[in-house]
Amino acid sequence: MLEGLRSWAVGNDAEILRPTGKNLRNLNPIVTTPSTLELAWWGYLVNGAPASFASINTRSERLAASTGPLPERAIVPASFWREMQKPSRVWHHFTAPEDGLLALAAVTRPGRAADGTEYTCYSIVMQPAARHLEHVHDRMPLLISPGFTEEWLTTAAPGGALIDAAIAAAAPVNELIQVTAMRDEKSAKGSDQLF
């Protein structure tokens, strides 16, 4: 799996993950089973085109309100994420200690582009930010702790129970996240960036 991530990074000139769209046809690596890495479309495709509604992120609260099973799930591997602090409009860089790899929760669904090509589409699950990060942004990705990976990817538990368990398991990981203000605007261009 790590070799697959390295190959993807080399093939993308170490480019960050960005939402896929009408003009940017990048595909990003996601983990769909404990041992499967595939390239997927970040955001949903609807009627052959990128969704007209915001689909790159899904609120954990909406998923937790589900009484049935959640949609298919995935993990998005990333070494950081960035958010803009408002109203200052300063970008901030979020990392694990020692630039460790992060596992971001995602939900997936099939999609089809206008040319008929089928893709796995994904949306990153967002939860309220940990207390030490909320001064920058009120939301953060739901981080899947190493011991919760298989459960996130494979369990058929009701949506609310699974989201609650994932949030509880993520709490110790969230506390380790470090945040740094970025002063170089060129290195922080774009939004919802991941790598």
PDB file of C-alpha atoms in Angstrom:
ATOM      1  CA  MET A   1       0.000   0.000   0.000  1.00  0.00           C
ATOM      2  CA  LEU A   2       2.799   2.428   0.858  1.00  0.00           C
ATOM      3  CA  GLU A   3       4.430   1.669  -2.480  1.00  0.00           C
ATOM      4  CA  GLY A   4       1.145   2.522  -4.200  1.00  0.00           C
ATOM      5  CA  LEU A   5       1.050   5.885  -2.404  1.00  0.00           C
ATOM      6  CA  ARG A   6       4.664   6.582  -3.341  1.00  0.00           C
ATOM      7  CA  SER A   7       3.940   5.764  -7.002  1.00  0.00           C
ATOM      8  CA  TRP A   8       0.907   8.061  -6.982  1.00  0.00           C
ATOM      9  CA  ALA A   9       2.965  10.898  -5.459  1.00  0.00           C
ATOM     10  CA  VAL A  10       5.748  10.472  -8.043  1.00  0.00           C
ATOM     11  CA  GLY A  11       3.208  10.397 -10.867  1.00  0.00           C
ATOM     12  CA  ASN A  12       1.659  13.623  -9.562  1.00  0.00           C
ATOM     13  CA  ASP A  13       4.978  15.433  -9.022  1.00  0.00           C
ATOM     14  CA  ALA A  14       4.272  15.365  -5.258  1.00  0.00           C
ATOM     15  CA  GLU A  15       1.121  17.457  -5.906  1.00  0.00           C
ATOM     16  CA  ILE A  16      -1.385  17.746  -3.106  1.00  0.00           C
ATOM     17  CA  LEU A  17      -4.802  16.091  -3.213  1.00  0.00           C
ATOM     18  CA  ARG A  18      -7.409  18.397  -4.664  1.00  0.00           C
ATOM     19  CA  PRO A  19     -11.106  18.023  -5.362  1.00  0.00           C
ATOM     20  CA  THR A  20     -11.738  16.519  -8.787  1.00  0.00           C
ATOM     21  CA  GLY A  21     -13.882  18.603 -11.082  1.00  0.00           C
ATOM     22  CA  LYS A  22     -14.843  19.822 -14.518  1.00  0.00           C
ATOM     23  CA  ASN A  23     -11.364  21.161 -15.287  1.00  0.00           C
ATOM     24  CA  LEU A  24      -9.161  19.274 -12.835  1.00  0.00           C
ATOM     25  CA  ARG A  25      -9.372  15.554 -13.646  1.00  0.00           C
ATOM     26  CA  ASN A  26      -6.981  14.353 -10.964  1.00  0.00           C
ATOM     27  CA  LEU A  27      -7.802  11.146  -9.125  1.00  0.00           C
ATOM     28  CA  ASN A  28      -6.736  10.660  -5.517  1.00  0.00           C
ATOM     29  CA  PRO A  29      -5.732   7.511  -3.604  1.00  0.00           C
ATOM     30  CA  ILE A  30      -8.198   6.039  -1.113  1.00  0.00           C
ATOM     31  CA  VAL A  31      -8.150   2.843   0.932  1.00  0.00           C
ATOM     32  CA  THR A  32     -11.367   0.843   0.443  1.00  0.00           C
ATOM     33  CA  THR A  33     -10.468  -2.382   2.289  1.00  0.00           C
ATOM     34  CA  PRO A  34      -7.680  -2.997   4.801  1.00  0.00           C
ATOM     35  CA  SER A  35      -5.431  -4.000   1.881  1.00  0.00           C
ATOM     36  CA  THR A  36      -6.849  -2.179  -1.195  1.00  0.00           C
ATOM     37  CA  LEU A  37      -5.742   1.187  -2.539  1.00  0.00           C
ATOM     38  CA  GLU A  38      -7.620   2.698  -5.484  1.00  0.00           C
ATOM     39  CA  LEU A  39      -7.775   6.029  -7.261  1.00  0.00           C
ATOM     40  CA  ALA A  40     -11.047   7.904  -6.799  1.00  0.00           C
ATOM     41  CA  TRP A  41     -12.884  11.122  -7.660  1.00  0.00           C
ATOM     42  CA  TRP A  42     -13.029  13.634  -4.748  1.00  0.00           C
ATOM     43  CA  GLY A  43     -16.611  14.919  -4.773  1.00  0.00           C
ATOM     44  CA  TYR A  44     -19.717  13.326  -6.276  1.00  0.00           C
ATOM     45  CA  LEU A  45     -20.705  12.914  -9.894  1.00  0.00           C
ATOM     46  CA  VAL A  46     -24.404  13.482 -10.625  1.00  0.00           C
ATOM     47  CA  ASN A  47     -25.869  12.935 -14.102  1.00  0.00           C
ATOM     48  CA  GLY A  48     -22.396  12.780 -15.646  1.00  0.00           C
ATOM     49  CA  ALA A  49     -21.085  16.013 -14.103  1.00  0.00           C
ATOM     50  CA  PRO A  50     -19.584  17.187 -10.809  1.00  0.00           C
ATOM     51  CA  ALA A  51     -22.382  17.732  -8.290  1.00  0.00           C
ATOM     52  CA  SER A  52     -23.891  21.222  -8.186  1.00  0.00           C
ATOM     53  CA  PHE A  53     -24.063  20.929  -4.391  1.00  0.00           C
ATOM     54  CA  ALA A  54     -21.073  20.847  -2.026  1.00  0.00           C
ATOM     55  CA  SER A  55     -19.994  17.209  -2.006  1.00  0.00           C
ATOM     56  CA  ILE A  56     -16.300  17.136  -1.112  1.00  0.00           C
ATOM     57  CA  ASN A  57     -17.198  17.065   2.594  1.00  0.00           C
ATOM     58  CA  THR A  58     -20.000  15.390   4.576  1.00  0.00           C
ATOM     59  CA  ARG A  59     -20.924  16.373   8.136  1.00  0.00           C
ATOM     60  CA  SER A  60     -20.522  13.641  10.729  1.00  0.00           C
ATOM     61  CA  GLU A  61     -23.760  14.798  12.373  1.00  0.00           C
ATOM     62  CA  ARG A  62     -25.738  14.058   9.215  1.00  0.00           C
ATOM     63  CA  LEU A  63     -24.263  10.567   8.998  1.00  0.00           C
ATOM     64  CA  ALA A  64     -24.812   9.996  12.735  1.00  0.00           C
ATOM     65  CA  ALA A  65     -28.526  10.724  12.299  1.00  0.00           C
ATOM     66  CA  SER A  66     -28.794   7.650  10.064  1.00  0.00           C
ATOM     67  CA  THR A  67     -30.481   4.610  11.608  1.00  0.00           C
ATOM     68  CA  GLY A  68     -29.379   2.288   8.823  1.00  0.00           C
ATOM     69  CA  PRO A  69     -25.859   1.402   7.705  1.00  0.00           C
ATOM     70  CA  LEU A  70     -23.651   4.132   6.304  1.00  0.00           C
ATOM     71  CA  PRO A  71     -22.708   4.296   2.637  1.00  0.00           C
ATOM     72  CA  GLU A  72     -19.575   2.403   1.605  1.00  0.00           C
ATOM     73  CA  ARG A  73     -16.595   3.840   3.444  1.00  0.00           C
ATOM     74  CA  ALA A  74     -12.958   4.581   2.704  1.00  0.00           C
ATOM     75  CA  ILE A  75      -9.888   6.147   4.245  1.00  0.00           C
ATOM     76  CA  VAL A  76      -8.041   8.992   2.561  1.00  0.00           C
ATOM     77  CA  PRO A  77      -4.321   8.877   3.436  1.00  0.00           C
ATOM     78  CA  ALA A  78      -2.828  12.346   3.919  1.00  0.00           C
ATOM     79  CA  SER A  79       0.162  13.843   5.657  1.00  0.00           C
ATOM     80  CA  PHE A  80      -1.579  17.174   6.325  1.00  0.00           C
ATOM     81  CA  TRP A  81      -4.621  19.300   5.667  1.00  0.00           C
ATOM     82  CA  ARG A  82      -5.054  23.065   5.385  1.00  0.00           C
ATOM     83  CA  GLU A  83      -7.788  25.459   6.374  1.00  0.00           C
ATOM     84  CA  MET A  84      -8.196  29.206   6.078  1.00  0.00           C
ATOM     85  CA  GLN A  85      -8.821  31.109   9.292  1.00  0.00           C
ATOM     86  CA  LYS A  86     -11.500  33.757   8.938  1.00  0.00           C
ATOM     87  CA  PRO A  87     -11.711  36.722   8.975  1.00  0.00           C
ATOM     88  CA  SER A  88      -7.890  37.016   8.822  1.00  0.00           C
ATOM     89  CA  ARG A  89      -7.749  34.871   5.645  1.00  0.00           C
ATOM     90  CA  VAL A  90      -4.533  33.240   6.848  1.00  0.00           C
ATOM     91  CA  TRP A  91      -4.013  29.619   5.824  1.00  0.00           C
ATOM     92  CA  HIS A  92      -3.088  27.111   8.521  1.00  0.00           C
ATOM     93  CA  HIS A  93      -1.301  23.788   8.109  1.00  0.00           C
ATOM     94  CA  PHE A  94      -2.463  20.814  10.263  1.00  0.00           C
ATOM     95  CA  THR A  95      -0.163  17.808  10.817  1.00  0.00           C
ATOM     96  CA  ALA A  96       0.406  14.795  13.023  1.00  0.00           C
ATOM     97  CA  PRO A  97       3.572  14.724  15.149  1.00  0.00           C
ATOM     98  CA  GLU A  98       6.708  14.102  13.077  1.00  0.00           C
ATOM     99  CA  ASP A  99       4.633  14.517   9.902  1.00  0.00           C
ATOM    100  CA  GLY A 100       3.028  11.111  10.428  1.00  0.00           C
ATOM    101  CA  LEU A 101       0.439   9.788   8.003  1.00  0.00           C
ATOM    102  CA  LEU A 102      -3.183  10.679   8.793  1.00  0.00           C
ATOM    103  CA  ALA A 103      -6.219   8.532   7.960  1.00  0.00           C
ATOM    104  CA  LEU A 104      -9.233  10.682   7.020  1.00  0.00           C
ATOM    105  CA  ALA A 105     -12.670   9.071   7.094  1.00  0.00           C
ATOM    106  CA  ALA A 106     -14.628   9.172   3.848  1.00  0.00           C
ATOM    107  CA  VAL A 107     -17.892   7.860   2.459  1.00  0.00           C
ATOM    108  CA  THR A 108     -18.082   6.675  -1.137  1.00  0.00           C
ATOM    109  CA  ARG A 109     -20.568   6.086  -3.911  1.00  0.00           C
ATOM    110  CA  PRO A 110     -20.312   5.153  -7.570  1.00  0.00           C
ATOM    111  CA  GLY A 111     -20.336   7.879 -10.193  1.00  0.00           C
ATOM    112  CA  ARG A 112     -20.189   8.174 -13.955  1.00  0.00           C
ATOM    113  CA  ALA A 113     -18.638  10.993 -15.976  1.00  0.00           C
ATOM    114  CA  ALA A 114     -20.240  12.414 -19.145  1.00  0.00           C
ATOM    115  CA  ASP A 115     -18.074  10.126 -21.292  1.00  0.00           C
ATOM    116  CA  GLY A 116     -19.471   7.073 -19.476  1.00  0.00           C
ATOM    117  CA  THR A 117     -16.328   6.355 -17.430  1.00  0.00           C
ATOM    118  CA  GLU A 118     -17.236   4.983 -14.005  1.00  0.00           C
ATOM    119  CA  TYR A 119     -15.478   6.170 -10.866  1.00  0.00           C
ATOM    120  CA  THR A 120     -15.604   5.621  -7.149  1.00  0.00           C
ATOM    121  CA  CYS A 121     -16.500   9.061  -5.770  1.00  0.00           C
ATOM    122  CA  TYR A 122     -15.783  10.073  -2.185  1.00  0.00           C
ATOM    123  CA  SER A 123     -16.590  12.743   0.358  1.00  0.00           C
ATOM    124  CA  ILE A 124     -14.450  13.384   3.455  1.00  0.00           C
ATOM    125  CA  VAL A 125     -16.320  13.137   6.757  1.00  0.00           C
ATOM    126  CA  MET A 126     -15.976  16.322   8.824  1.00  0.00           C
ATOM    127  CA  GLN A 127     -16.581  16.649  12.554  1.00  0.00           C
ATOM    128  CA  PRO A 128     -16.466  19.587  14.990  1.00  0.00           C
ATOM    129  CA  ALA A 129     -12.864  20.667  15.530  1.00  0.00           C
ATOM    130  CA  ALA A 130     -10.897  19.623  18.590  1.00  0.00           C
ATOM    131  CA  ARG A 131     -10.851  22.388  21.196  1.00  0.00           C
ATOM    132  CA  HIS A 132      -7.198  23.356  20.573  1.00  0.00           C
ATOM    133  CA  LEU A 133      -7.900  23.756  16.822  1.00  0.00           C
ATOM    134  CA  GLU A 134     -11.284  25.490  16.783  1.00  0.00           C
ATOM    135  CA  HIS A 135      -9.712  28.973  16.929  1.00  0.00           C
ATOM    136  CA  VAL A 136      -8.602  28.357  13.325  1.00  0.00           C
ATOM    137  CA  HIS A 137     -11.626  26.508  11.919  1.00  0.00           C
ATOM    138  CA  ASP A 138     -14.768  25.037  13.488  1.00  0.00           C
ATOM    139  CA  ARG A 139     -14.547  21.738  11.524  1.00  0.00           C
ATOM    140  CA  MET A 140     -11.871  19.125  10.985  1.00  0.00           C
ATOM    141  CA  PRO A 141     -11.671  15.773   9.199  1.00  0.00           C
ATOM    142  CA  LEU A 142     -12.803  12.730  11.175  1.00  0.00           C
ATOM    143  CA  LEU A 143      -9.462  11.014  11.753  1.00  0.00           C
ATOM    144  CA  ILE A 144      -9.530   7.234  11.879  1.00  0.00           C
ATOM    145  CA  SER A 145      -7.276   5.938  14.630  1.00  0.00           C
ATOM    146  CA  PRO A 146      -4.955   3.050  13.709  1.00  0.00           C
ATOM    147  CA  GLY A 147      -6.917   0.601  15.892  1.00  0.00           C
ATOM    148  CA  PHE A 148     -10.233   1.552  14.273  1.00  0.00           C
ATOM    149  CA  THR A 149      -9.289   1.139  10.601  1.00  0.00           C
ATOM    150  CA  GLU A 150     -10.818  -2.275   9.986  1.00  0.00           C
ATOM    151  CA  GLU A 151     -14.005  -1.413  11.872  1.00  0.00           C
ATOM    152  CA  TRP A 152     -14.446   1.806   9.851  1.00  0.00           C
ATOM    153  CA  LEU A 153     -13.973   0.000   6.549  1.00  0.00           C
ATOM    154  CA  THR A 154     -15.917  -3.205   7.183  1.00  0.00           C
ATOM    155  CA  THR A 155     -18.501  -3.047   9.972  1.00  0.00           C
ATOM    156  CA  ALA A 156     -22.213  -3.089   9.223  1.00  0.00           C
ATOM    157  CA  ALA A 157     -23.121  -1.262  12.458  1.00  0.00           C
ATOM    158  CA  PRO A 158     -25.875   1.370  12.236  1.00  0.00           C
ATOM    159  CA  GLY A 159     -24.587   4.725  11.010  1.00  0.00           C
ATOM    160  CA  GLY A 160     -25.069   6.599  14.257  1.00  0.00           C
ATOM    161  CA  ALA A 161     -23.278   3.977  16.328  1.00  0.00           C
ATOM    162  CA  LEU A 162     -20.372   3.757  13.892  1.00  0.00           C
ATOM    163  CA  ILE A 163     -19.892   7.537  13.694  1.00  0.00           C
ATOM    164  CA  ASP A 164     -20.047   7.837  17.496  1.00  0.00           C
ATOM    165  CA  ALA A 165     -17.473   5.058  17.866  1.00  0.00           C
ATOM    166  CA  ALA A 166     -15.190   6.599  15.231  1.00  0.00           C
ATOM    167  CA  ILE A 167     -15.339  10.026  16.905  1.00  0.00           C
ATOM    168  CA  ALA A 168     -14.576   8.503  20.303  1.00  0.00           C
ATOM    169  CA  ALA A 169     -11.642   6.522  18.875  1.00  0.00           C
ATOM    170  CA  ALA A 170     -10.324   9.658  17.123  1.00  0.00           C
ATOM    171  CA  ALA A 171     -10.233  11.833  20.257  1.00  0.00           C
ATOM    172  CA  PRO A 172      -6.666  10.870  21.324  1.00  0.00           C
ATOM    173  CA  VAL A 173      -5.414  11.312  17.730  1.00  0.00           C
ATOM    174  CA  ASN A 174      -7.102  14.726  17.464  1.00  0.00           C
ATOM    175  CA  GLU A 175      -5.250  15.947  20.553  1.00  0.00           C
ATOM    176  CA  LEU A 176      -1.902  15.288  18.838  1.00  0.00           C
ATOM    177  CA  ILE A 177      -2.655  17.420  15.781  1.00  0.00           C
ATOM    178  CA  GLN A 178      -0.359  20.409  15.435  1.00  0.00           C
ATOM    179  CA  VAL A 179      -1.305  23.600  13.615  1.00  0.00           C
ATOM    180  CA  THR A 180       0.956  26.244  12.083  1.00  0.00           C
ATOM    181  CA  ALA A 181       0.021  29.530  10.414  1.00  0.00           C
ATOM    182  CA  MET A 182       1.310  29.804   6.852  1.00  0.00           C
ATOM    183  CA  ARG A 183       2.639  33.154   5.758  1.00  0.00           C
ATOM    184  CA  ASP A 184       3.562  32.152   2.193  1.00  0.00           C
ATOM    185  CA  GLU A 185       0.307  32.605   0.260  1.00  0.00           C
ATOM    186  CA  LYS A 186       1.682  30.868  -2.860  1.00  0.00           C
ATOM    187  CA  SER A 187       2.268  27.626  -0.960  1.00  0.00           C
ATOM    188  CA  ALA A 188      -1.255  27.763   0.430  1.00  0.00           C
ATOM    189  CA  LYS A 189      -3.185  28.429  -2.782  1.00  0.00           C
ATOM    190  CA  GLY A 190      -6.494  26.597  -3.185  1.00  0.00           C
ATOM    191  CA  SER A 191      -8.804  25.233  -0.545  1.00  0.00           C
ATOM    192  CA  ASP A 192      -9.460  21.916   1.189  1.00  0.00           C
ATOM    193  CA  GLN A 193      -5.955  20.833   0.348  1.00  0.00           C
ATOM    194  CA  LEU A 194      -4.523  17.525   1.453  1.00  0.00           C
ATOM    195  CA  PHE A 195      -1.393  15.569   0.726  1.00  0.00           C
TER     196      PHE A 195
END
